[in-house]
């Protein structure tokens, strides 16, 4: 009797939990500034919505092939060719219900009990739990601000054992907003090839980059590394389409086939209507992206500058995504105006919410307890107001 061990071993996504708490406070009429959000605050572009409406009106409302429609998979093949210089066959592409399902399919398709999966910290919250859910072992390797939160080949090498099966990379990164340069990726690829490790490369923030940063997919660095890499991407972040649930993966044919079989026995195809919308997102006008990125860029600079002006807070300038990830550990061991002791990032986040009405996610959720994550996917007005409140809260610490 009872719940399976694997289900008991995981916790609900902390970012979603924080969002629920902030939402409940807002519902009570409390004016909360929400820096917890993990999705663009922009609406899905009109031409994409129109494509979905047309799909409904045309009766495109039935099952599609479980791995996604041919036309969408072909569009994804073209996307990888154009954006990343990657050549895939349609059979090497799987469309899923969001990038998250693609990642989960990978975990189910690749991990056996006892396999070690290397995850650099700070990490996206779902990676370790997806590993645990598939009876494998997350091996967390910490990275530092001096390393710009990217995994060095040296640290990777020292974490590899005979049991290592894969590494999970996320560039640009949620939560740090930092990204891997080509040279670092080449060094990581060399380690992966030497030990025959799969590389799971989550590139969901590829299109949200600033300061002229060039995104490199590790799979594009040569045939040998391409054959070890499963690239995950999607339209959720790039086209403000989180609710539509379309993501995709591309990689070695045997891995994609295994993932497709798992999907065919679990969820079947992602929503037919969403697939038409995603097709329009990938093949229609990309003008929206410039508008969204210009706005994110403004908020990014303002937020990071303000954070760095707060005593005991320091923040690297992100080059991608829509998060800032400042260090706040200088304030651990203090007491808030309301008399609460701050021992860690979770206490810091709770005091901010309870006493300053700012919601954000504590760094411990991402394996980096010295930090907190602020999303700037909210209006500039909110960004200003929230930073005023954080500054006030911090200055009142004793
Ligand atoms: C948002 C996010 C995802 C999930 O994207 P969906 O398409 O909404 O499933 C995956 N990885 C990272 C790092 C993310 O931030």
CSV table of C-alpha atoms and ligand atoms in Angstrom, one decimal:
chain,number,residue,atom,x,y,z
A,1,UNK,CA,0.0,0.0,0.0
A,2,UNK,CA,1.0,3.6,-0.5
A,3,UNK,CA,2.9,5.9,-2.8
A,4,UNK,CA,5.8,4.7,-4.8
A,5,UNK,CA,9.3,5.5,-3.5
A,6,UNK,CA,10.2,7.5,-6.5
A,7,UNK,CA,7.2,9.8,-6.1
A,8,UNK,CA,7.9,10.3,-2.5
A,9,UNK,CA,11.5,11.2,-3.3
A,10,UNK,CA,10.6,14.4,-5.2
A,11,UNK,CA,9.0,17.7,-4.3
A,12,UNK,CA,6.7,20.0,-6.2
A,13,UNK,CA,8.5,22.6,-8.4
A,14,UNK,CA,9.5,25.3,-5.9
A,15,UNK,CA,9.1,28.1,-8.5
A,16,UNK,CA,5.5,27.1,-9.1
A,17,UNK,CA,5.0,26.9,-5.3
A,18,UNK,CA,6.3,30.4,-4.8
A,19,UNK,CA,4.1,31.6,-7.7
A,20,UNK,CA,1.0,30.1,-6.0
A,21,UNK,CA,1.8,31.8,-2.7
A,22,UNK,CA,2.2,35.2,-4.3
A,23,UNK,CA,-1.0,34.6,-6.3
A,24,UNK,CA,-2.9,33.8,-3.1
A,25,UNK,CA,-1.7,37.1,-1.5
A,26,UNK,CA,-2.7,39.0,-4.6
A,27,UNK,CA,-6.1,37.4,-4.5
A,28,UNK,CA,-6.5,38.8,-0.9
A,29,UNK,CA,-5.9,42.3,-2.3
A,30,UNK,CA,-2.3,42.5,-1.2
A,31,UNK,CA,-0.1,44.5,-3.6
A,32,UNK,CA,2.7,42.0,-4.3
A,33,UNK,CA,5.5,42.7,-6.7
A,34,UNK,CA,6.1,39.4,-8.4
A,35,UNK,CA,9.7,38.6,-9.4
A,36,UNK,CA,9.0,34.9,-9.2
A,37,UNK,CA,7.6,34.5,-12.7
A,38,UNK,CA,9.2,32.1,-15.1
A,39,UNK,CA,7.5,33.2,-18.3
A,40,UNK,CA,7.5,36.3,-20.5
A,41,UNK,CA,4.9,38.9,-19.5
A,42,UNK,CA,4.2,39.5,-23.2
A,43,UNK,CA,1.1,38.2,-24.9
A,44,UNK,CA,1.5,35.5,-27.6
A,45,UNK,CA,1.8,37.4,-31.0
A,46,UNK,CA,-1.5,37.9,-32.9
A,47,UNK,CA,-0.4,36.0,-36.0
A,48,UNK,CA,0.3,33.0,-33.9
A,49,UNK,CA,-3.1,33.1,-32.2
A,50,UNK,CA,-4.7,33.5,-35.6
A,51,UNK,CA,-3.0,30.4,-36.9
A,52,UNK,CA,-4.5,28.5,-33.9
A,53,UNK,CA,-8.0,29.9,-34.5
A,54,UNK,CA,-7.7,28.9,-38.1
A,55,UNK,CA,-6.7,25.4,-37.0
A,56,UNK,CA,-9.9,25.1,-34.9
A,57,UNK,CA,-12.1,26.5,-37.7
A,58,UNK,CA,-10.6,24.0,-40.2
A,59,UNK,CA,-11.3,21.1,-37.9
A,60,UNK,CA,-7.6,20.5,-37.2
A,61,UNK,CA,-8.7,19.1,-33.8
A,62,UNK,CA,-7.9,15.4,-33.9
A,63,UNK,CA,-5.0,13.2,-33.0
A,64,UNK,CA,-1.8,14.0,-34.9
A,65,UNK,CA,1.1,11.6,-35.2
A,66,UNK,CA,2.3,11.0,-31.7
A,67,UNK,CA,5.7,12.6,-32.4
A,68,UNK,CA,4.1,15.7,-33.9
A,69,UNK,CA,3.0,16.6,-37.4
A,70,UNK,CA,5.3,16.2,-40.3
A,71,UNK,CA,5.0,19.9,-41.2
A,72,UNK,CA,6.0,21.0,-37.7
A,73,UNK,CA,8.9,18.5,-37.5
A,74,UNK,CA,10.1,19.7,-40.9
A,75,UNK,CA,10.0,23.3,-39.6
A,76,UNK,CA,12.0,22.3,-36.6
A,77,UNK,CA,14.6,20.6,-38.8
A,78,UNK,CA,14.8,23.9,-40.8
A,79,UNK,CA,15.1,25.9,-37.5
A,80,UNK,CA,18.1,23.8,-36.4
A,81,UNK,CA,19.7,24.2,-39.8
A,82,UNK,CA,19.3,27.9,-40.0
A,83,UNK,CA,19.9,28.9,-36.4
A,84,UNK,CA,22.4,26.3,-35.3
A,85,UNK,CA,24.0,24.9,-38.4
A,86,UNK,CA,22.7,21.5,-37.3
A,87,UNK,CA,21.5,18.9,-39.9
A,88,UNK,CA,18.8,16.5,-38.7
A,89,UNK,CA,16.5,14.2,-40.4
A,90,UNK,CA,12.8,14.5,-39.5
A,91,UNK,CA,13.0,11.2,-37.7
A,92,UNK,CA,15.5,12.8,-35.4
A,93,UNK,CA,13.0,15.3,-34.1
A,94,UNK,CA,10.3,14.9,-31.5
A,95,UNK,CA,7.6,17.4,-30.7
A,96,UNK,CA,6.5,17.3,-27.1
A,97,UNK,CA,4.1,19.1,-24.6
A,98,UNK,CA,6.7,21.7,-23.8
A,99,UNK,CA,10.5,21.5,-23.4
A,100,UNK,CA,9.9,20.0,-20.0
A,101,UNK,CA,8.3,16.9,-21.5
A,102,UNK,CA,11.1,16.6,-24.0
A,103,UNK,CA,13.5,16.6,-21.0
A,104,UNK,CA,11.5,14.1,-19.1
A,105,UNK,CA,11.3,11.8,-22.2
A,106,UNK,CA,15.1,11.9,-22.3
A,107,UNK,CA,15.4,11.0,-18.7
A,108,UNK,CA,13.1,8.0,-19.2
A,109,UNK,CA,14.8,7.0,-22.4
A,110,UNK,CA,18.4,7.1,-21.2
A,111,UNK,CA,18.7,6.7,-17.4
A,112,UNK,CA,19.0,3.3,-15.7
A,113,UNK,CA,19.0,2.7,-12.0
A,114,UNK,CA,22.4,3.7,-10.6
A,115,UNK,CA,23.4,5.9,-13.5
A,116,UNK,CA,25.1,9.2,-12.5
A,117,UNK,CA,23.9,12.3,-14.2
A,118,UNK,CA,26.1,15.4,-13.8
A,119,UNK,CA,24.2,18.6,-13.3
A,120,UNK,CA,26.1,21.9,-12.8
A,121,UNK,CA,24.7,24.1,-10.1
A,122,UNK,CA,23.0,26.6,-10.2
A,123,UNK,CA,20.5,24.4,-12.1
A,124,UNK,CA,17.0,24.6,-13.3
A,125,UNK,CA,14.8,23.1,-10.6
A,126,UNK,CA,13.4,20.2,-12.5
A,127,UNK,CA,16.7,18.5,-13.6
A,128,UNK,CA,17.5,16.7,-10.3
A,129,UNK,CA,14.0,15.6,-9.7
A,130,UNK,CA,13.6,14.2,-13.3
A,131,UNK,CA,16.8,12.2,-12.7
A,132,UNK,CA,15.5,10.9,-9.3
A,133,UNK,CA,12.1,10.0,-10.8
A,134,UNK,CA,14.0,7.7,-13.2
A,135,UNK,CA,16.0,6.0,-10.4
A,136,UNK,CA,19.3,7.6,-11.4
A,137,UNK,CA,21.5,9.7,-9.3
A,138,UNK,CA,22.0,13.5,-9.8
A,139,UNK,CA,25.6,14.5,-9.3
A,140,UNK,CA,25.6,18.2,-8.6
A,141,UNK,CA,28.8,20.1,-9.5
A,142,UNK,CA,29.0,23.6,-8.1
A,143,UNK,CA,30.1,26.5,-10.3
A,144,UNK,CA,31.2,29.9,-9.0
A,145,UNK,CA,30.6,33.5,-9.9
A,146,UNK,CA,34.3,33.7,-10.9
A,147,UNK,CA,33.5,31.0,-13.5
A,148,UNK,CA,30.4,33.0,-14.6
A,149,UNK,CA,28.4,30.0,-13.3
A,150,UNK,CA,29.6,27.8,-16.2
A,151,UNK,CA,31.0,24.3,-15.7
A,152,UNK,CA,34.7,24.0,-16.6
A,153,UNK,CA,36.0,21.0,-18.3
A,154,UNK,CA,38.3,20.4,-15.3
A,155,UNK,CA,35.4,20.2,-12.9
A,156,UNK,CA,33.5,18.1,-15.2
A,157,UNK,CA,36.4,15.7,-15.6
A,158,UNK,CA,36.8,15.3,-11.9
A,159,UNK,CA,33.1,14.5,-11.4
A,160,UNK,CA,33.1,11.7,-14.1
A,161,UNK,CA,33.0,8.1,-12.8
A,162,UNK,CA,32.4,4.8,-14.5
A,163,UNK,CA,28.7,5.3,-13.7
A,164,UNK,CA,28.4,8.7,-15.4
A,165,UNK,CA,25.9,8.5,-18.2
A,166,UNK,CA,25.1,12.1,-19.1
A,167,UNK,CA,25.5,15.8,-18.3
A,168,UNK,CA,22.8,18.4,-18.4
A,169,UNK,CA,23.7,21.8,-19.8
A,170,UNK,CA,21.5,24.8,-19.8
A,171,UNK,CA,22.7,27.8,-21.8
A,172,UNK,CA,21.5,30.6,-21.5
A,173,UNK,CA,20.8,29.5,-18.0
A,174,UNK,CA,17.8,29.7,-15.7
A,175,UNK,CA,18.4,30.9,-13.0
A,176,UNK,CA,21.7,32.7,-13.6
A,177,UNK,CA,21.1,34.3,-17.0
A,178,UNK,CA,24.7,33.5,-18.0
A,179,UNK,CA,25.7,31.4,-21.0
A,180,UNK,CA,28.5,29.2,-22.2
A,181,UNK,CA,30.9,30.5,-24.8
A,182,UNK,CA,32.1,28.4,-27.6
A,183,UNK,CA,35.5,27.7,-26.2
A,184,UNK,CA,34.1,26.3,-22.9
A,185,UNK,CA,31.7,24.2,-24.9
A,186,UNK,CA,34.5,22.8,-27.0
A,187,UNK,CA,36.4,21.8,-23.8
A,188,UNK,CA,33.3,20.2,-22.3
A,189,UNK,CA,32.6,18.4,-25.6
A,190,UNK,CA,36.1,17.0,-25.5
A,191,UNK,CA,35.5,15.5,-22.0
A,192,UNK,CA,32.1,14.1,-23.1
A,193,UNK,CA,33.6,12.5,-26.2
A,194,UNK,CA,36.5,11.0,-24.3
A,195,UNK,CA,34.1,9.3,-21.7
A,196,UNK,CA,31.2,8.7,-24.2
A,197,UNK,CA,28.8,10.8,-22.1
A,198,UNK,CA,25.5,12.0,-23.5
A,199,UNK,CA,25.0,15.7,-23.4
A,200,UNK,CA,21.5,17.0,-22.7
A,201,UNK,CA,21.5,20.6,-23.9
A,202,UNK,CA,18.6,22.7,-22.8
A,203,UNK,CA,18.6,25.8,-25.1
A,204,UNK,CA,15.2,27.1,-24.4
A,205,UNK,CA,16.5,30.6,-23.9
A,206,UNK,CA,18.5,30.7,-27.1
A,207,UNK,CA,16.6,33.6,-28.6
A,208,UNK,CA,16.6,35.7,-25.5
A,209,UNK,CA,20.1,37.1,-25.5
A,210,UNK,CA,21.7,40.5,-25.0
A,211,UNK,CA,24.8,42.5,-25.6
A,212,UNK,CA,25.4,40.8,-28.9
A,213,UNK,CA,26.2,37.5,-27.2
A,214,UNK,CA,26.4,34.6,-29.8
A,215,UNK,CA,24.6,31.4,-28.8
A,216,UNK,CA,26.4,28.2,-29.6
A,217,UNK,CA,24.8,24.8,-29.5
A,218,UNK,CA,27.3,22.2,-28.3
A,219,UNK,CA,25.9,19.8,-30.9
A,220,UNK,CA,27.2,22.1,-33.6
A,221,UNK,CA,30.8,21.5,-32.7
A,222,UNK,CA,31.4,18.4,-34.7
A,223,UNK,CA,29.8,15.1,-35.8
A,224,UNK,CA,31.1,13.1,-32.8
A,225,UNK,CA,29.6,15.5,-30.2
A,226,UNK,CA,26.4,15.9,-32.2
A,227,UNK,CA,25.9,12.1,-32.0
A,228,UNK,CA,26.1,12.3,-28.2
A,229,UNK,CA,23.9,15.3,-27.8
A,230,UNK,CA,20.2,15.7,-27.4
A,231,UNK,CA,19.2,19.4,-28.0
A,232,UNK,CA,16.1,20.6,-26.3
A,233,UNK,CA,14.3,23.8,-27.3
A,234,UNK,CA,10.8,25.1,-27.9
A,235,UNK,CA,8.6,28.1,-28.4
A,236,UNK,CA,7.5,28.7,-24.8
A,237,UNK,CA,10.0,31.4,-24.0
A,238,UNK,CA,11.0,32.7,-27.4
A,239,UNK,CA,7.4,33.3,-28.5
A,240,UNK,CA,5.6,33.9,-25.2
A,241,UNK,CA,3.8,30.6,-25.6
A,242,UNK,CA,4.2,28.9,-22.2
A,243,UNK,CA,0.6,27.9,-22.0
A,244,UNK,CA,0.5,26.3,-25.5
A,245,UNK,CA,2.9,23.5,-24.4
A,246,UNK,CA,5.1,23.0,-27.4
A,247,UNK,CA,8.7,22.0,-27.1
A,248,UNK,CA,11.0,19.8,-29.1
A,249,UNK,CA,14.1,17.7,-29.0
A,250,UNK,CA,16.6,16.6,-31.7
A,251,UNK,CA,19.3,14.0,-31.4
A,252,UNK,CA,20.6,10.6,-32.3
A,253,UNK,CA,17.9,8.5,-34.0
A,254,UNK,CA,17.9,5.7,-31.4
A,255,UNK,CA,17.4,8.1,-28.5
A,256,UNK,CA,14.7,10.1,-30.3
A,257,UNK,CA,12.9,6.8,-31.2
A,258,UNK,CA,13.0,5.7,-27.6
A,259,UNK,CA,11.6,9.0,-26.5
A,260,UNK,CA,8.9,8.9,-29.1
A,261,UNK,CA,7.8,5.4,-28.0
A,262,UNK,CA,7.6,6.7,-24.4
A,263,UNK,CA,5.6,9.7,-25.5
A,264,UNK,CA,3.3,7.5,-27.6
A,265,UNK,CA,2.5,5.4,-24.5
A,266,UNK,CA,2.1,8.3,-22.1
A,267,UNK,CA,0.7,11.5,-23.5
A,268,UNK,CA,0.5,10.9,-27.3
A,269,UNK,CA,0.7,14.0,-29.4
A,270,UNK,CA,0.9,17.6,-28.1
A,271,UNK,CA,-2.3,19.5,-28.8
A,272,UNK,CA,-3.0,19.7,-32.6
A,273,UNK,CA,-4.0,23.4,-32.3
A,274,UNK,CA,-0.8,24.3,-30.4
A,275,UNK,CA,1.2,22.5,-33.1
A,276,UNK,CA,-0.3,24.8,-35.8
A,277,UNK,CA,0.5,27.8,-33.6
A,278,UNK,CA,4.1,26.6,-33.1
A,279,UNK,CA,4.4,26.1,-36.8
A,280,UNK,CA,3.4,29.8,-37.3
A,281,UNK,CA,5.8,30.8,-34.5
A,282,UNK,CA,8.7,29.1,-36.3
A,283,UNK,CA,7.9,30.1,-39.8
A,284,UNK,CA,6.1,33.4,-39.6
A,285,UNK,CA,7.4,36.9,-38.7
A,286,UNK,CA,10.0,37.1,-36.0
A,287,UNK,CA,9.6,40.8,-35.5
A,288,UNK,CA,8.0,40.3,-32.1
A,289,UNK,CA,11.2,39.0,-30.7
A,290,UNK,CA,13.1,42.2,-31.3
A,291,UNK,CA,10.4,44.2,-29.4
A,292,UNK,CA,10.4,41.7,-26.5
A,293,UNK,CA,14.2,41.5,-26.2
A,294,UNK,CA,14.6,45.3,-26.3
A,295,UNK,CA,12.2,45.6,-23.4
A,296,UNK,CA,13.9,42.8,-21.4
A,297,UNK,CA,17.2,44.4,-22.1
A,298,UNK,CA,16.1,47.7,-20.6
A,299,UNK,CA,14.8,46.0,-17.5
A,300,UNK,CA,17.9,43.8,-17.2
A,301,UNK,CA,20.2,46.7,-17.1
A,302,UNK,CA,18.1,48.7,-14.7
A,303,UNK,CA,17.6,45.7,-12.3
A,304,UNK,CA,21.2,44.6,-12.2
A,305,UNK,CA,22.4,48.2,-11.6
A,306,UNK,CA,20.0,48.7,-8.8
A,307,UNK,CA,20.8,45.3,-7.2
A,308,UNK,CA,24.5,46.1,-7.2
A,309,UNK,CA,23.8,49.5,-5.5
A,310,UNK,CA,22.2,47.7,-2.5
A,311,UNK,CA,24.6,47.1,0.3
A,312,UNK,CA,25.7,43.5,0.6
A,313,UNK,CA,24.1,42.5,-2.7
A,314,UNK,CA,26.1,41.7,-5.8
A,315,UNK,CA,24.9,40.5,-9.2
A,316,UNK,CA,26.7,39.4,-12.4
A,317,UNK,CA,25.3,41.0,-15.6
A,318,UNK,CA,23.2,38.2,-17.3
A,319,UNK,CA,23.6,37.8,-21.1
A,320,UNK,CA,20.4,35.8,-21.6
A,321,UNK,CA,17.0,34.7,-20.4
A,322,UNK,CA,15.1,37.1,-18.1
A,323,UNK,CA,16.5,36.5,-14.6
A,324,UNK,CA,19.0,38.2,-12.3
A,325,UNK,CA,20.7,36.0,-9.7
A,326,UNK,CA,22.3,38.2,-7.1
A,327,UNK,CA,24.3,37.0,-4.1
A,328,UNK,CA,22.7,38.0,-0.8
A,329,UNK,CA,24.6,35.8,1.6
A,330,UNK,CA,26.3,38.8,3.2
A,331,UNK,CA,23.0,39.3,5.0
A,332,UNK,CA,22.8,35.9,6.5
A,333,UNK,CA,22.9,36.1,10.3
A,334,UNK,CA,21.0,39.4,10.4
A,335,UNK,CA,17.5,40.1,11.7
A,336,UNK,CA,14.7,41.9,9.8
A,337,UNK,CA,12.7,44.9,10.8
A,338,UNK,CA,9.9,42.5,11.7
A,339,UNK,CA,12.2,40.5,13.9
A,340,UNK,CA,12.8,37.5,11.7
A,341,UNK,CA,16.2,35.9,11.7
A,342,UNK,CA,17.7,35.4,8.2
A,343,UNK,CA,19.8,32.3,8.1
A,344,UNK,CA,19.6,31.4,4.4
A,345,UNK,CA,18.1,32.3,1.0
A,346,UNK,CA,14.8,30.8,1.9
A,347,UNK,CA,14.5,33.0,5.0
A,348,UNK,CA,15.5,36.0,2.9
A,349,UNK,CA,12.8,35.2,0.3
A,350,UNK,CA,10.2,34.7,3.0
A,351,UNK,CA,11.0,38.0,4.8
A,352,UNK,CA,10.9,39.8,1.4
A,353,UNK,CA,7.4,38.4,0.8
A,354,UNK,CA,6.0,38.8,4.3
A,355,UNK,CA,7.5,42.2,5.1
A,356,UNK,CA,8.2,43.9,1.8
A,357,UNK,CA,5.6,42.2,-0.4
A,358,UNK,CA,8.1,41.1,-3.1
A,359,UNK,CA,7.9,37.5,-4.4
A,360,UNK,CA,11.0,35.8,-5.8
A,361,UNK,CA,12.6,32.4,-5.6
A,362,UNK,CA,15.3,31.5,-3.1
A,363,UNK,CA,18.6,30.2,-4.5
A,364,UNK,CA,18.5,26.9,-2.5
A,365,UNK,CA,15.8,25.8,-5.1
A,366,UNK,CA,18.5,26.0,-7.7
A,367,UNK,CA,21.3,24.5,-5.6
A,368,UNK,CA,22.9,27.9,-4.8
A,369,UNK,CA,21.8,29.0,-1.3
A,370,UNK,CA,23.9,32.2,-1.3
A,371,UNK,CA,21.6,33.7,-4.0
A,372,UNK,CA,18.1,34.7,-4.9
A,373,UNK,CA,16.4,34.7,-8.3
A,374,UNK,CA,14.5,37.7,-9.6
A,375,UNK,CA,12.7,37.5,-12.9
A,376,UNK,CA,12.3,40.8,-14.9
A,377,UNK,CA,9.5,39.4,-16.9
A,378,UNK,CA,7.3,42.1,-15.4
A,379,UNK,CA,6.7,45.7,-16.2
A,380,UNK,CA,9.4,48.3,-15.7
A,381,UNK,CA,7.1,50.0,-13.2
A,382,UNK,CA,7.0,46.8,-11.1
A,383,UNK,CA,10.8,46.4,-11.5
A,384,UNK,CA,11.3,49.8,-10.0
A,385,UNK,CA,8.8,49.3,-7.2
A,386,UNK,CA,10.1,45.9,-6.3
A,387,UNK,CA,13.7,47.1,-6.2
A,388,UNK,CA,12.7,50.0,-3.9
A,389,UNK,CA,11.1,47.5,-1.6
A,390,UNK,CA,14.1,45.2,-1.6
A,391,UNK,CA,16.4,48.1,-0.9
A,392,UNK,CA,14.2,49.2,2.0
A,393,UNK,CA,14.1,45.7,3.4
A,394,UNK,CA,17.8,45.2,3.2
A,395,UNK,CA,18.6,48.6,4.7
A,396,UNK,CA,16.5,47.8,7.7
A,397,UNK,CA,18.4,44.6,8.5
A,398,UNK,CA,20.2,44.5,11.8
B,1,LIG,C1,10.9,27.2,-18.9
B,1,LIG,C2,12.0,26.2,-19.0
B,1,LIG,C3,11.8,25.0,-19.6
B,1,LIG,C4,10.4,24.4,-19.9
B,1,LIG,O1,9.8,25.0,-21.0
B,1,LIG,P1,8.4,24.5,-21.4
B,1,LIG,O2,8.4,24.5,-22.9
B,1,LIG,O3,7.4,25.5,-20.8
B,1,LIG,O4,8.2,23.1,-20.9
B,1,LIG,C5,12.9,24.1,-19.7
B,1,LIG,N1,14.1,24.5,-19.3
B,1,LIG,C6,14.3,25.7,-18.7
B,1,LIG,C7,15.7,26.1,-18.3
B,1,LIG,C8,13.2,26.6,-18.5
B,1,LIG,O5,13.4,27.8,-17.9
